[in-house]
């Protein structure tokens, strides 16, 4: 039988190796299932979201409306409009203590795009990229798509899942081209202390390796942890790529706006790639981003205060469940409990556990397997306190029964 395209059903399309060696985000699978439940009218306690539940602040939305009214609808320069690149440098300097020039800045279609372009700009086939585990799901696939080889470096729950310079040293080989550091971390919420970060940078510099620091959650830190960029350290810039995003900080996930700060030759290479793929980031979004970075930061403080309240509640709730242990996340908006004592014949791993949890209690979580951390679940508290209470009730009931 022939399809509308004239292709026989049994014909196999030969896709590029690049596509075959990557996979669709595992986070999506359980969450898609949760969406199907919701579409059927089921009341799901959704701890899945990897994005703020807050709307984008009004001043940012108004800036976008103004940009539309002013017909800012044409192509822009590939690395972004000059005022926005300057605003990124100024904001990063004021908030995080760096000192970048506009030529060392590129605006991208989200933080993921910045990481992807950086990987494509630097990696040759066989180059290794050290990825501390548990890791954000996209790092290994981005590295593979860019022809690199992911090398996983385990961090320890007893140490709050922080990346340590001493461990990093042992993971480096002559092929290591990039080390990724994500602080605060998705999924663990781990924050690398500034003095440790300084040592990590030294290890990378000594080894001639790039340090790619993903600062996507920089402004969501709790307790003694404070927003910090390794780019604030003297002499840090020569081997450093900062990937940043407005997605989480300003509740702008759908707008698609991020940036990279890096030595000019790297920014130029990323710009070249961008010029032949996506071109400039969305023009209206760039004007909205300009307002985000130049305007008041009070909405960020309000979101942070609410996340902090929820974090306290959810940690207390989880720790009250027998057999569940949980490190104290110092940043981002996730908790990462260890539920391995509850694994059983019906749910022998975290993926199966997440499925059973969804089926039985209509609670959506992301399995730790997706982040290279079996026996864990990622629970997002980017949801209302009322939903957190409901979700905790269901989790307590579920694990009470399963234990
Ligand atoms: N880095 C981390 C650790 C993330 O969790 C995410 C999004 O979930 C991103 C980068 C990319 O965010 P975006 O592309 O929306 O800026």
Short mmCIF file of C-alpha atoms and ligand atoms in Angstrom, two decimals:
data_model
loop_
_atom_site.label_atom_id
_atom_site.label_comp_id
_atom_site.label_asym_id
_atom_site.label_seq_id
_atom_site.Cartn_x
_atom_site.Cartn_y
_atom_site.Cartn_z
CA UNK A 1 0.00 0.00 0.00
CA UNK A 2 1.23 3.47 -0.83
CA UNK A 3 0.87 6.52 1.42
CA UNK A 4 -0.06 10.00 0.22
CA UNK A 5 3.68 10.68 -0.18
CA UNK A 6 4.04 7.77 -2.54
CA UNK A 7 6.12 5.81 -0.02
CA UNK A 8 5.48 2.11 0.57
CA UNK A 9 4.46 1.34 4.15
CA UNK A 10 7.24 -1.22 4.54
CA UNK A 11 9.95 1.14 3.31
CA UNK A 12 12.23 2.19 6.14
CA UNK A 13 13.29 5.78 6.16
CA UNK A 14 17.01 5.99 6.74
CA UNK A 15 17.38 8.72 9.29
CA UNK A 16 20.66 10.34 10.21
CA UNK A 17 22.77 8.68 12.92
CA UNK A 18 22.46 11.96 14.81
CA UNK A 19 18.75 11.35 15.28
CA UNK A 20 19.12 7.67 16.05
CA UNK A 21 21.62 8.23 18.83
CA UNK A 22 19.41 10.63 20.79
CA UNK A 23 16.08 9.99 22.48
CA UNK A 24 12.94 11.90 23.28
CA UNK A 25 13.05 13.36 26.77
CA UNK A 26 12.01 10.72 29.30
CA UNK A 27 10.53 13.41 31.50
CA UNK A 28 7.93 13.86 28.86
CA UNK A 29 6.59 10.31 28.92
CA UNK A 30 5.01 10.27 32.38
CA UNK A 31 3.95 13.87 31.99
CA UNK A 32 2.21 13.12 28.70
CA UNK A 33 0.38 10.30 30.41
CA UNK A 34 -0.62 12.75 33.16
CA UNK A 35 -1.99 15.09 30.49
CA UNK A 36 -4.14 12.26 29.14
CA UNK A 37 -5.58 11.73 32.63
CA UNK A 38 -6.30 15.45 32.95
CA UNK A 39 -7.99 15.50 29.55
CA UNK A 40 -10.36 12.80 30.86
CA UNK A 41 -11.25 15.09 33.77
CA UNK A 42 -9.15 13.29 36.40
CA UNK A 43 -7.93 15.51 39.26
CA UNK A 44 -4.16 15.02 38.95
CA UNK A 45 -1.81 16.33 41.66
CA UNK A 46 0.83 17.46 39.23
CA UNK A 47 4.38 17.61 40.57
CA UNK A 48 5.79 17.29 37.07
CA UNK A 49 6.29 20.82 35.76
CA UNK A 50 9.80 21.99 35.08
CA UNK A 51 8.59 25.56 34.79
CA UNK A 52 7.26 28.32 37.04
CA UNK A 53 3.51 28.26 37.68
CA UNK A 54 3.53 32.08 37.80
CA UNK A 55 2.57 34.20 34.80
CA UNK A 56 5.20 36.43 33.20
CA UNK A 57 5.31 39.74 35.15
CA UNK A 58 3.14 42.53 33.71
CA UNK A 59 5.96 44.97 32.93
CA UNK A 60 7.52 42.33 30.65
CA UNK A 61 4.24 41.56 28.90
CA UNK A 62 3.59 45.27 28.35
CA UNK A 63 7.04 45.69 26.78
CA UNK A 64 6.14 42.95 24.29
CA UNK A 65 2.83 44.64 23.45
CA UNK A 66 4.67 47.92 22.91
CA UNK A 67 7.21 46.19 20.65
CA UNK A 68 4.35 44.79 18.57
CA UNK A 69 2.69 48.19 18.34
CA UNK A 70 6.00 49.66 17.22
CA UNK A 71 6.26 46.96 14.54
CA UNK A 72 9.44 45.39 15.88
CA UNK A 73 8.58 42.46 13.68
CA UNK A 74 11.57 42.22 11.37
CA UNK A 75 14.76 40.14 11.47
CA UNK A 76 17.26 41.39 13.99
CA UNK A 77 21.02 40.88 14.17
CA UNK A 78 21.73 37.16 14.58
CA UNK A 79 23.19 37.34 18.13
CA UNK A 80 20.37 39.64 19.27
CA UNK A 81 19.74 43.38 19.30
CA UNK A 82 22.68 45.36 20.69
CA UNK A 83 20.73 46.88 23.64
CA UNK A 84 19.70 43.40 24.79
CA UNK A 85 23.22 41.99 24.55
CA UNK A 86 24.43 45.00 26.54
CA UNK A 87 21.58 44.48 29.05
CA UNK A 88 22.60 40.83 29.52
CA UNK A 89 26.20 41.91 30.26
CA UNK A 90 25.03 44.70 32.61
CA UNK A 91 22.50 42.50 34.42
CA UNK A 92 24.97 39.67 34.85
CA UNK A 93 27.59 42.12 36.14
CA UNK A 94 25.17 43.73 38.62
CA UNK A 95 23.52 40.52 39.80
CA UNK A 96 26.37 38.04 39.64
CA UNK A 97 29.58 40.09 39.54
CA UNK A 98 30.94 39.26 36.06
CA UNK A 99 32.54 41.67 33.55
CA UNK A 100 31.60 40.77 29.99
CA UNK A 101 31.60 42.98 26.88
CA UNK A 102 28.85 42.90 24.29
CA UNK A 103 31.15 40.97 21.88
CA UNK A 104 31.29 38.17 24.46
CA UNK A 105 27.51 37.80 24.57
CA UNK A 106 25.01 36.03 22.32
CA UNK A 107 21.25 35.95 22.83
CA UNK A 108 19.67 32.58 21.99
CA UNK A 109 16.22 31.01 21.74
CA UNK A 110 16.34 29.77 25.35
CA UNK A 111 19.07 28.42 27.60
CA UNK A 112 18.86 24.99 25.97
CA UNK A 113 19.69 26.58 22.63
CA UNK A 114 22.73 28.30 24.18
CA UNK A 115 23.99 24.94 25.49
CA UNK A 116 23.28 23.23 22.17
CA UNK A 117 25.12 25.91 20.17
CA UNK A 118 28.06 25.86 22.58
CA UNK A 119 28.32 22.07 22.24
CA UNK A 120 28.15 22.30 18.43
CA UNK A 121 30.74 25.09 18.44
CA UNK A 122 33.29 23.14 20.50
CA UNK A 123 32.87 19.39 20.11
CA UNK A 124 34.46 17.08 17.57
CA UNK A 125 33.64 13.42 17.25
CA UNK A 126 34.94 11.51 20.27
CA UNK A 127 35.42 14.57 22.50
CA UNK A 128 34.25 13.83 26.03
CA UNK A 129 31.93 15.93 28.12
CA UNK A 130 31.81 15.34 31.86
CA UNK A 131 28.22 15.43 33.10
CA UNK A 132 27.70 15.22 36.87
CA UNK A 133 24.84 12.85 37.74
CA UNK A 134 22.01 13.24 38.59
CA UNK A 135 21.82 15.46 35.50
CA UNK A 136 19.33 17.52 33.58
CA UNK A 137 17.85 15.16 30.98
CA UNK A 138 18.95 17.13 27.93
CA UNK A 139 22.72 17.25 28.56
CA UNK A 140 23.58 13.73 27.34
CA UNK A 141 21.45 14.04 24.22
CA UNK A 142 22.74 17.50 23.36
CA UNK A 143 26.30 16.17 23.67
CA UNK A 144 25.49 13.15 21.51
CA UNK A 145 23.73 15.27 18.88
CA UNK A 146 26.89 17.41 18.71
CA UNK A 147 29.03 14.27 18.12
CA UNK A 148 30.49 14.25 21.64
CA UNK A 149 30.63 11.46 24.21
CA UNK A 150 28.93 11.97 27.59
CA UNK A 151 30.96 10.80 30.61
CA UNK A 152 28.92 10.62 33.79
CA UNK A 153 30.33 11.55 37.15
CA UNK A 154 28.32 10.39 40.15
CA UNK A 155 27.70 12.86 42.95
CA UNK A 156 26.65 11.63 46.37
CA UNK A 157 23.37 12.06 48.22
CA UNK A 158 25.31 12.22 51.53
CA UNK A 159 27.05 15.28 50.09
CA UNK A 160 23.82 16.88 48.87
CA UNK A 161 24.65 15.85 45.26
CA UNK A 162 27.26 18.64 44.98
CA UNK A 163 29.93 18.40 42.30
CA UNK A 164 33.36 18.22 43.97
CA UNK A 165 36.64 19.30 42.36
CA UNK A 166 38.48 16.26 43.74
CA UNK A 167 36.02 13.88 42.06
CA UNK A 168 36.11 15.88 38.84
CA UNK A 169 39.90 15.56 38.65
CA UNK A 170 39.53 11.76 38.48
CA UNK A 171 36.96 11.91 35.65
CA UNK A 172 39.13 13.98 33.29
CA UNK A 173 40.95 12.32 30.40
CA UNK A 174 42.98 13.72 27.50
CA UNK A 175 39.73 13.68 25.52
CA UNK A 176 37.74 15.83 27.95
CA UNK A 177 36.67 18.98 26.13
CA UNK A 178 33.88 20.30 28.36
CA UNK A 179 32.77 19.93 31.98
CA UNK A 180 29.16 20.85 32.71
CA UNK A 181 28.23 22.36 36.07
CA UNK A 182 24.59 23.07 36.84
CA UNK A 183 24.08 25.00 40.05
CA UNK A 184 21.38 25.19 41.34
CA UNK A 185 20.74 21.80 39.84
CA UNK A 186 17.78 20.31 38.08
CA UNK A 187 16.80 17.74 39.42
CA UNK A 188 18.49 17.77 42.85
CA UNK A 189 18.47 21.46 43.80
CA UNK A 190 22.15 21.07 44.76
CA UNK A 191 24.16 24.28 44.93
CA UNK A 192 27.94 24.19 44.50
CA UNK A 193 29.56 26.33 47.22
CA UNK A 194 31.62 29.27 45.80
CA UNK A 195 34.97 27.96 47.11
CA UNK A 196 34.30 24.55 45.53
CA UNK A 197 33.34 26.26 42.27
CA UNK A 198 36.66 28.11 42.33
CA UNK A 199 38.47 24.79 42.67
CA UNK A 200 36.42 23.23 39.88
CA UNK A 201 37.39 26.12 37.62
CA UNK A 202 41.07 25.70 38.55
CA UNK A 203 40.90 21.97 37.72
CA UNK A 204 39.38 22.80 34.32
CA UNK A 205 41.91 25.54 33.58
CA UNK A 206 44.85 23.36 34.51
CA UNK A 207 43.54 20.58 32.31
CA UNK A 208 42.73 22.91 29.39
CA UNK A 209 39.05 21.98 29.58
CA UNK A 210 36.04 24.23 29.08
CA UNK A 211 33.73 24.73 32.04
CA UNK A 212 30.14 25.19 30.88
CA UNK A 213 28.15 26.58 33.77
CA UNK A 214 24.36 26.36 33.42
CA UNK A 215 22.92 29.18 35.51
CA UNK A 216 19.32 28.66 34.51
CA UNK A 217 18.14 28.61 38.19
CA UNK A 218 20.68 31.17 39.48
CA UNK A 219 18.16 33.33 41.31
CA UNK A 220 16.29 30.57 43.13
CA UNK A 221 18.46 29.82 46.16
CA UNK A 222 17.43 29.22 49.78
CA UNK A 223 18.88 29.40 53.27
CA UNK A 224 22.57 30.27 53.25
CA UNK A 225 22.95 29.66 49.52
CA UNK A 226 23.07 32.85 47.45
CA UNK A 227 23.03 33.50 43.69
CA UNK A 228 26.61 33.00 42.53
CA UNK A 229 28.41 32.85 39.20
CA UNK A 230 31.85 31.38 38.76
CA UNK A 231 32.26 34.18 36.18
CA UNK A 232 32.67 36.60 39.11
CA UNK A 233 36.05 35.04 39.97
CA UNK A 234 39.14 36.85 38.68
CA UNK A 235 40.75 35.08 35.72
CA UNK A 236 37.70 32.91 35.15
CA UNK A 237 36.73 33.98 31.65
CA UNK A 238 39.32 32.30 29.45
CA UNK A 239 37.94 28.74 29.86
CA UNK A 240 34.36 29.52 30.82
CA UNK A 241 31.03 29.46 29.02
CA UNK A 242 28.06 30.80 30.96
CA UNK A 243 24.67 29.57 29.75
CA UNK A 244 21.77 31.57 31.13
CA UNK A 245 18.05 31.81 30.63
CA UNK A 246 15.18 34.16 31.34
CA UNK A 247 12.78 31.17 31.36
CA UNK A 248 12.77 30.40 35.07
CA UNK A 249 13.96 33.68 36.63
CA UNK A 250 11.27 35.76 34.95
CA UNK A 251 8.66 33.04 34.36
CA UNK A 252 9.17 33.23 30.59
CA UNK A 253 9.50 29.59 29.50
CA UNK A 254 7.27 29.92 26.44
CA UNK A 255 8.96 33.06 25.15
CA UNK A 256 12.23 31.24 24.40
CA UNK A 257 15.02 33.55 25.45
CA UNK A 258 18.43 32.74 26.85
CA UNK A 259 22.04 33.76 26.40
CA UNK A 260 25.65 32.69 26.54
CA UNK A 261 28.64 34.64 27.82
CA UNK A 262 31.97 33.34 26.58
CA UNK A 263 35.25 34.39 24.95
CA UNK A 264 34.63 36.21 21.66
CA UNK A 265 35.83 33.37 19.36
CA UNK A 266 33.29 31.01 20.97
CA UNK A 267 30.51 33.60 20.72
CA UNK A 268 31.47 34.19 17.08
CA UNK A 269 31.31 30.45 16.37
CA UNK A 270 27.92 30.17 18.07
CA UNK A 271 26.70 33.17 16.06
CA UNK A 272 27.86 31.52 12.84
CA UNK A 273 25.89 28.35 13.73
CA UNK A 274 22.87 30.40 14.75
CA UNK A 275 23.03 32.39 11.50
CA UNK A 276 22.66 29.17 9.50
CA UNK A 277 20.00 27.55 11.68
CA UNK A 278 17.54 29.54 13.77
CA UNK A 279 18.76 33.10 12.93
CA UNK A 280 17.90 35.71 15.54
CA UNK A 281 15.75 34.87 18.55
CA UNK A 282 12.16 36.10 18.26
CA UNK A 283 12.20 39.89 17.92
CA UNK A 284 9.25 40.64 20.22
CA UNK A 285 10.69 38.33 22.86
CA UNK A 286 13.96 40.24 22.71
CA UNK A 287 12.19 43.48 23.63
CA UNK A 288 10.36 41.70 26.43
CA UNK A 289 13.70 40.34 27.61
CA UNK A 290 15.17 43.82 27.58
CA UNK A 291 12.47 44.96 30.01
CA UNK A 292 13.02 41.86 32.18
CA UNK A 293 16.71 42.63 32.57
CA UNK A 294 16.44 46.40 32.83
CA UNK A 295 13.20 46.62 34.80
CA UNK A 296 12.47 46.03 38.49
CA UNK A 297 13.39 42.66 39.99
CA UNK A 298 10.65 42.68 42.66
CA UNK A 299 8.55 40.02 40.90
CA UNK A 300 11.54 37.65 41.10
CA UNK A 301 11.78 38.24 44.86
CA UNK A 302 8.05 37.53 45.25
CA UNK A 303 8.30 34.25 43.33
CA UNK A 304 11.34 33.25 45.36
CA UNK A 305 9.53 33.91 48.65
CA UNK A 306 6.65 31.70 47.55
CA UNK A 307 8.98 28.91 46.37
CA UNK A 308 10.76 29.08 49.72
CA UNK A 309 7.48 28.59 51.61
CA UNK A 310 6.49 25.63 49.44
CA UNK A 311 9.93 24.05 49.74
CA UNK A 312 9.67 24.02 53.55
CA UNK A 313 6.25 22.42 53.42
CA UNK A 314 7.08 19.76 50.86
CA UNK A 315 10.33 18.78 52.57
CA UNK A 316 8.54 18.36 55.90
CA UNK A 317 5.73 16.40 54.23
CA UNK A 318 8.07 14.03 52.41
CA UNK A 319 10.32 13.45 55.39
CA UNK A 320 7.27 12.45 57.44
CA UNK A 321 6.66 9.49 55.10
CA UNK A 322 8.30 6.31 56.43
CA UNK A 323 11.11 4.99 54.23
CA UNK A 324 11.45 8.19 52.21
CA UNK A 325 14.65 10.21 52.59
CA UNK A 326 15.36 13.54 51.01
CA UNK A 327 18.45 15.74 50.73
CA UNK A 328 17.89 19.43 51.43
CA UNK A 329 17.81 21.20 48.07
CA UNK A 330 19.45 24.62 48.31
CA UNK A 331 18.12 25.92 45.01
CA UNK A 332 15.81 25.59 41.97
CA UNK A 333 12.23 24.40 42.62
CA UNK A 334 12.60 20.65 42.95
CA UNK A 335 12.98 18.09 45.70
CA UNK A 336 14.54 14.75 44.89
CA UNK A 337 13.46 12.11 47.42
CA UNK A 338 14.95 8.63 47.54
CA UNK A 339 12.12 6.11 47.45
CA UNK A 340 14.25 3.01 46.86
CA UNK A 341 13.04 1.25 50.02
CA UNK A 342 9.54 1.30 48.51
CA UNK A 343 10.49 -0.39 45.24
CA UNK A 344 8.77 -3.75 44.92
CA UNK A 345 7.72 -6.39 42.40
CA UNK A 346 4.99 -4.18 40.96
CA UNK A 347 7.25 -1.13 40.78
CA UNK A 348 10.84 -2.40 40.55
CA UNK A 349 12.29 0.95 39.41
CA UNK A 350 11.47 4.63 39.62
CA UNK A 351 9.88 4.70 36.15
CA UNK A 352 7.44 1.95 37.12
CA UNK A 353 6.89 3.64 40.48
CA UNK A 354 5.96 6.91 38.76
CA UNK A 355 3.47 5.03 36.58
CA UNK A 356 1.84 3.21 39.47
CA UNK A 357 1.68 6.47 41.43
CA UNK A 358 -0.09 8.13 38.54
CA UNK A 359 -2.51 5.25 38.01
CA UNK A 360 -3.38 4.71 41.63
CA UNK A 361 -3.19 8.12 43.25
CA UNK A 362 -3.19 10.42 40.22
CA UNK A 363 0.05 12.01 41.33
CA UNK A 364 2.45 13.03 38.53
CA UNK A 365 6.19 12.99 39.25
CA UNK A 366 9.26 12.46 37.07
CA UNK A 367 11.21 9.23 37.66
CA UNK A 368 14.83 9.58 38.78
CA UNK A 369 15.82 7.14 36.01
CA UNK A 370 15.37 10.02 33.56
CA UNK A 371 18.13 11.94 35.36
CA UNK A 372 20.52 9.02 35.80
CA UNK A 373 19.41 8.54 39.41
CA UNK A 374 17.50 5.29 39.96
CA UNK A 375 15.44 5.00 43.13
CA UNK A 376 14.51 8.69 43.16
CA UNK A 377 11.57 10.82 42.09
CA UNK A 378 11.72 14.45 41.02
CA UNK A 379 8.98 16.48 42.60
CA UNK A 380 8.48 20.04 41.39
CA UNK A 381 6.99 22.56 43.76
CA UNK A 382 6.21 24.98 40.97
CA UNK A 383 2.56 24.45 41.87
CA UNK A 384 0.21 26.02 44.42
CA UNK A 385 0.36 25.30 48.14
CA UNK A 386 -3.15 23.86 47.95
CA UNK A 387 -2.03 21.33 45.30
CA UNK A 388 1.08 20.55 47.30
CA UNK A 389 -1.07 19.70 50.35
CA UNK A 390 -3.29 17.47 48.23
CA UNK A 391 -0.30 15.78 46.58
CA UNK A 392 1.39 15.16 49.93
CA UNK A 393 -1.79 13.54 51.28
CA UNK A 394 -1.85 11.18 48.32
CA UNK A 395 1.88 10.42 48.53
CA UNK A 396 1.58 9.61 52.25
CA UNK A 397 -1.36 7.31 51.53
CA UNK A 398 0.44 5.63 48.63
CA UNK A 399 3.75 5.01 50.37
CA UNK A 400 1.98 4.14 53.59
CA UNK A 401 0.29 1.33 51.71
CA UNK A 402 3.28 0.38 49.55
CA UNK A 403 5.74 0.17 52.46
N1 LIG B 1 19.10 24.05 32.03
C1 LIG B 1 18.37 23.40 32.95
C2 LIG B 1 19.08 22.77 34.09
C3 LIG B 1 16.97 23.32 32.82
O1 LIG B 1 16.26 22.67 33.76
C4 LIG B 1 16.36 23.92 31.70
C5 LIG B 1 14.90 23.79 31.51
O2 LIG B 1 14.22 23.00 32.11
C6 LIG B 1 17.16 24.59 30.79
C7 LIG B 1 18.53 24.64 30.97
C8 LIG B 1 16.63 25.22 29.55
O3 LIG B 1 15.67 26.16 29.74
P1 LIG B 1 15.23 27.11 28.54
O4 LIG B 1 15.66 26.52 27.27
O5 LIG B 1 13.76 27.24 28.68
O6 LIG B 1 15.93 28.42 28.80
#
